[in-house]
Coordinates of C-alpha atoms in Angstrom, one line a residue:
M25 CA -126.2 29.3 125.5
K26 CA -124.4 26.0 124.8
P27 CA -126.1 22.7 125.7
D28 CA -124.9 21.2 129.0
L29 CA -123.2 17.8 128.5
S30 CA -122.3 15.2 131.1
A31 CA -119.1 13.2 131.2
E32 CA -121.0 10.3 129.7
D33 CA -122.2 12.5 126.8
I34 CA -118.6 13.6 126.1
S35 CA -117.6 9.9 126.2
L36 CA -120.3 9.0 123.6
Y37 CA -119.2 11.8 121.3
L38 CA -115.5 10.7 121.6
Q39 CA -116.6 7.1 120.8
H40 CA -118.1 8.4 117.5
L41 CA -115.0 10.6 116.9
V42 CA -112.5 7.9 117.1
T43 CA -113.9 6.1 114.1
G44 CA -112.2 8.8 112.0
E45 CA -109.1 9.5 114.1
T46 CA -107.6 7.3 116.9
P47 CA -106.5 9.5 119.8
R48 CA -103.2 8.8 121.5
A49 CA -102.8 8.8 125.3
G50 CA -101.3 11.9 126.8
R51 CA -100.4 12.8 130.4
D52 CA -102.8 12.7 133.3
G53 CA -105.4 10.7 131.2
L54 CA -105.7 13.4 128.5
L55 CA -106.2 12.4 124.9
L56 CA -104.1 13.7 122.1
F57 CA -105.6 14.6 118.7
R58 CA -104.2 16.4 115.7
C59 CA -104.9 20.1 115.9
P60 CA -108.0 21.0 114.0
V61 CA -106.9 24.6 113.5
R62 CA -103.5 24.3 111.8
S63 CA -101.8 21.3 110.3
Q64 CA -98.5 22.9 109.6
P65 CA -96.2 22.2 111.3
P66 CA -98.0 19.0 112.5
H67 CA -98.9 19.3 116.2
D68 CA -101.5 18.1 118.7
I69 CA -104.1 19.3 121.0
S70 CA -104.7 17.7 124.4
M71 CA -108.3 17.0 125.4
D72 CA -109.9 16.1 128.7
S73 CA -112.1 13.1 128.0
R74 CA -114.4 14.0 131.0
T75 CA -115.1 17.6 130.1
G76 CA -114.2 17.9 126.4
K77 CA -112.0 20.9 127.1
W78 CA -109.0 21.1 124.8
L79 CA -105.8 23.1 124.5
C80 CA -103.4 23.5 121.6
L81 CA -100.0 22.1 122.7
R82 CA -98.1 24.6 120.4
G83 CA -99.8 27.5 122.2
M84 CA -100.8 29.2 118.9
C85 CA -104.3 27.8 118.1
G86 CA -106.1 28.5 121.3
R87 CA -108.4 26.4 123.4
G88 CA -112.1 25.5 123.6
D89 CA -114.7 22.9 124.4
I90 CA -116.1 19.9 122.5
F91 CA -118.5 22.2 120.5
D92 CA -115.6 24.4 119.4
Y93 CA -113.6 21.4 118.4
H94 CA -116.4 20.0 116.2
W95 CA -117.0 23.5 114.7
I96 CA -113.4 23.9 113.7
K97 CA -112.6 20.3 112.8
F98 CA -115.5 19.9 110.4
K99 CA -115.5 23.5 109.2
I100 CA -119.2 24.1 110.0
P101 CA -120.4 27.6 109.0
R102 CA -122.1 28.5 112.3
Q103 CA -121.2 27.5 115.8
R104 CA -124.9 26.8 116.6
Q105 CA -124.9 24.2 113.8
A106 CA -121.9 22.6 115.4
E107 CA -123.6 22.5 118.8
N108 CA -126.7 20.8 117.2
A109 CA -124.4 18.4 115.3
V110 CA -122.6 17.3 118.6
V111 CA -126.0 16.8 120.4
N112 CA -127.3 14.8 117.4
I113 CA -124.2 12.6 117.4
I114 CA -124.6 11.9 121.1
R115 CA -128.3 11.0 120.6
E116 CA -127.6 8.7 117.6
T117 CA -124.8 7.0 119.6
Q118 CA -127.2 6.5 122.6
D119 CA -129.8 5.1 120.2
S120 CA -127.4 2.6 118.6
I121 CA -126.2 1.5 122.1
R122 CA -129.9 1.0 123.2
K123 CA -130.7 -1.0 120.0
A124 CA -127.6 -3.2 120.6
E125 CA -128.7 -3.8 124.2
E126 CA -132.2 -4.7 123.1
A127 CA -130.8 -7.2 120.5
I128 CA -128.6 -8.8 123.2
R129 CA -131.6 -9.0 125.6
A130 CA -133.8 -10.5 122.9
A131 CA -131.0 -13.1 122.1
R132 CA -130.8 -14.0 125.8
Y133 CA -134.5 -14.4 126.2
G134 CA -134.6 -16.4 123.0
T135 CA -132.4 -19.0 124.5
I136 CA -134.9 -19.9 127.2
E137 CA -138.1 -19.9 125.3
D138 CA -138.5 -23.6 126.1
C139 CA -138.1 -23.0 129.9
P140 CA -140.9 -22.6 132.5
A141 CA -142.0 -19.1 133.4
F142 CA -140.1 -19.1 136.8
V143 CA -136.8 -19.5 134.9
K144 CA -137.7 -16.5 132.6
S145 CA -138.6 -14.4 135.7
L146 CA -135.2 -15.2 137.3
L147 CA -133.4 -14.2 134.1
R148 CA -135.3 -10.8 134.1
L149 CA -134.4 -10.3 137.7
I150 CA -130.6 -11.0 137.2
D151 CA -130.6 -8.7 134.2
R152 CA -131.7 -5.9 136.5
H153 CA -128.6 -6.3 138.6
P154 CA -125.6 -6.1 136.2
S155 CA -123.2 -5.4 139.0
G156 CA -124.2 -8.5 140.9
I157 CA -126.7 -9.6 143.5
S158 CA -126.1 -11.7 146.6
R159 CA -127.8 -15.1 146.7
R160 CA -129.9 -14.1 149.7
D161 CA -131.2 -10.9 148.0
F162 CA -131.7 -12.8 144.8
Q163 CA -133.9 -15.4 146.5
Q164 CA -135.9 -12.9 148.4
K165 CA -136.6 -10.8 145.3
A166 CA -137.4 -13.9 143.2
H167 CA -140.5 -14.8 145.3
L168 CA -140.1 -18.5 144.3
P169 CA -140.2 -21.7 146.4
A170 CA -136.7 -22.8 147.3
Q171 CA -136.8 -25.8 144.9
Q172 CA -137.9 -23.7 141.9
F173 CA -135.3 -21.1 142.7
R174 CA -132.5 -23.7 142.8
K175 CA -133.7 -25.3 139.6
A176 CA -133.8 -21.9 137.8
L177 CA -130.3 -21.1 139.0
R178 CA -129.0 -24.4 137.6
E179 CA -130.7 -23.8 134.3
L180 CA -129.4 -20.3 133.8
E181 CA -125.9 -21.3 134.7
R182 CA -126.1 -24.4 132.5
R183 CA -127.1 -22.1 129.6
S184 CA -124.2 -19.6 130.4
L185 CA -126.6 -16.8 131.0
M186 CA -125.5 -16.2 134.6
K187 CA -122.4 -16.9 136.7
R188 CA -121.7 -17.0 140.4
E189 CA -118.7 -15.8 142.3
R190 CA -117.7 -16.5 145.9
Q191 CA -116.7 -13.2 147.5
K192 CA -114.7 -13.1 150.7
R193 CA -115.5 -10.4 153.2
A194 CA -113.2 -9.3 156.0
G195 CA -114.2 -11.0 159.3
R196 CA -117.3 -12.5 157.8
T197 CA -118.2 -15.6 156.0
A198 CA -117.9 -15.5 152.2
R199 CA -121.1 -14.9 150.2
I200 CA -122.2 -16.0 146.8
V201 CA -122.9 -13.3 144.3
Y202 CA -124.6 -13.8 140.9
F203 CA -123.9 -11.9 137.7
P204 CA -125.5 -11.9 134.3
V205 CA -123.4 -13.1 131.4
A206 CA -124.0 -11.0 128.2
L207 CA -124.4 -12.7 124.9
A208 CA -121.9 -11.5 122.3
P209 CA -122.9 -11.2 118.6
G210 CA -123.5 -14.7 117.3
G211 CA -125.0 -15.9 120.5
R212 CA -121.8 -16.8 122.4
S213 CA -121.6 -15.9 126.0
E214 CA -119.4 -13.0 127.1
Q215 CA -118.9 -12.4 130.8
S216 CA -119.7 -8.9 132.0
S217 CA -117.1 -7.5 134.4
P218 CA -118.4 -7.9 137.9
E219 CA -118.2 -5.1 140.4
S220 CA -118.3 -6.2 144.0
E221 CA -121.3 -5.1 146.0
T222 CA -120.7 -4.0 149.5

């Protein structure tokens, strides 16, 4: 039985795959790759990036899933070996993403080594809310006196580790939401894309 892959797993495999071949955009969000079965005459397959299912557009090479694609594309002797290779690629990609995130986190915390402990605790708290946290919730979860909370907010904003955004809500007063700002390689700040909380 083939391993069960999520849409996120398929996406990680495709991230690895595009280092060798850049897919083109097809209809309905499908990706176009060169057919792994026959190269003459040159033609494409369309692949669903969520499921990994693919279909030859010439109608002569068949169809399959992400495991079949890897098996055929890289001429692996046994299909079971191809399945293991796909799972290993996904694990290695997950591991490299985790290491990159750890390096970014270490760089963030390295910039506040000279700060008091309450500033560090606030940075850890904002990092647990990448899609944003309202000021009220932020202050409640911080368990800090109001003066220390305001001081920590100013310090994190001054060091470009956090940003705030005023969000308007229909029929209600606007609220302030805070978002972490990721550090790009080299220590520069790189704003994460905020998603509104409801």
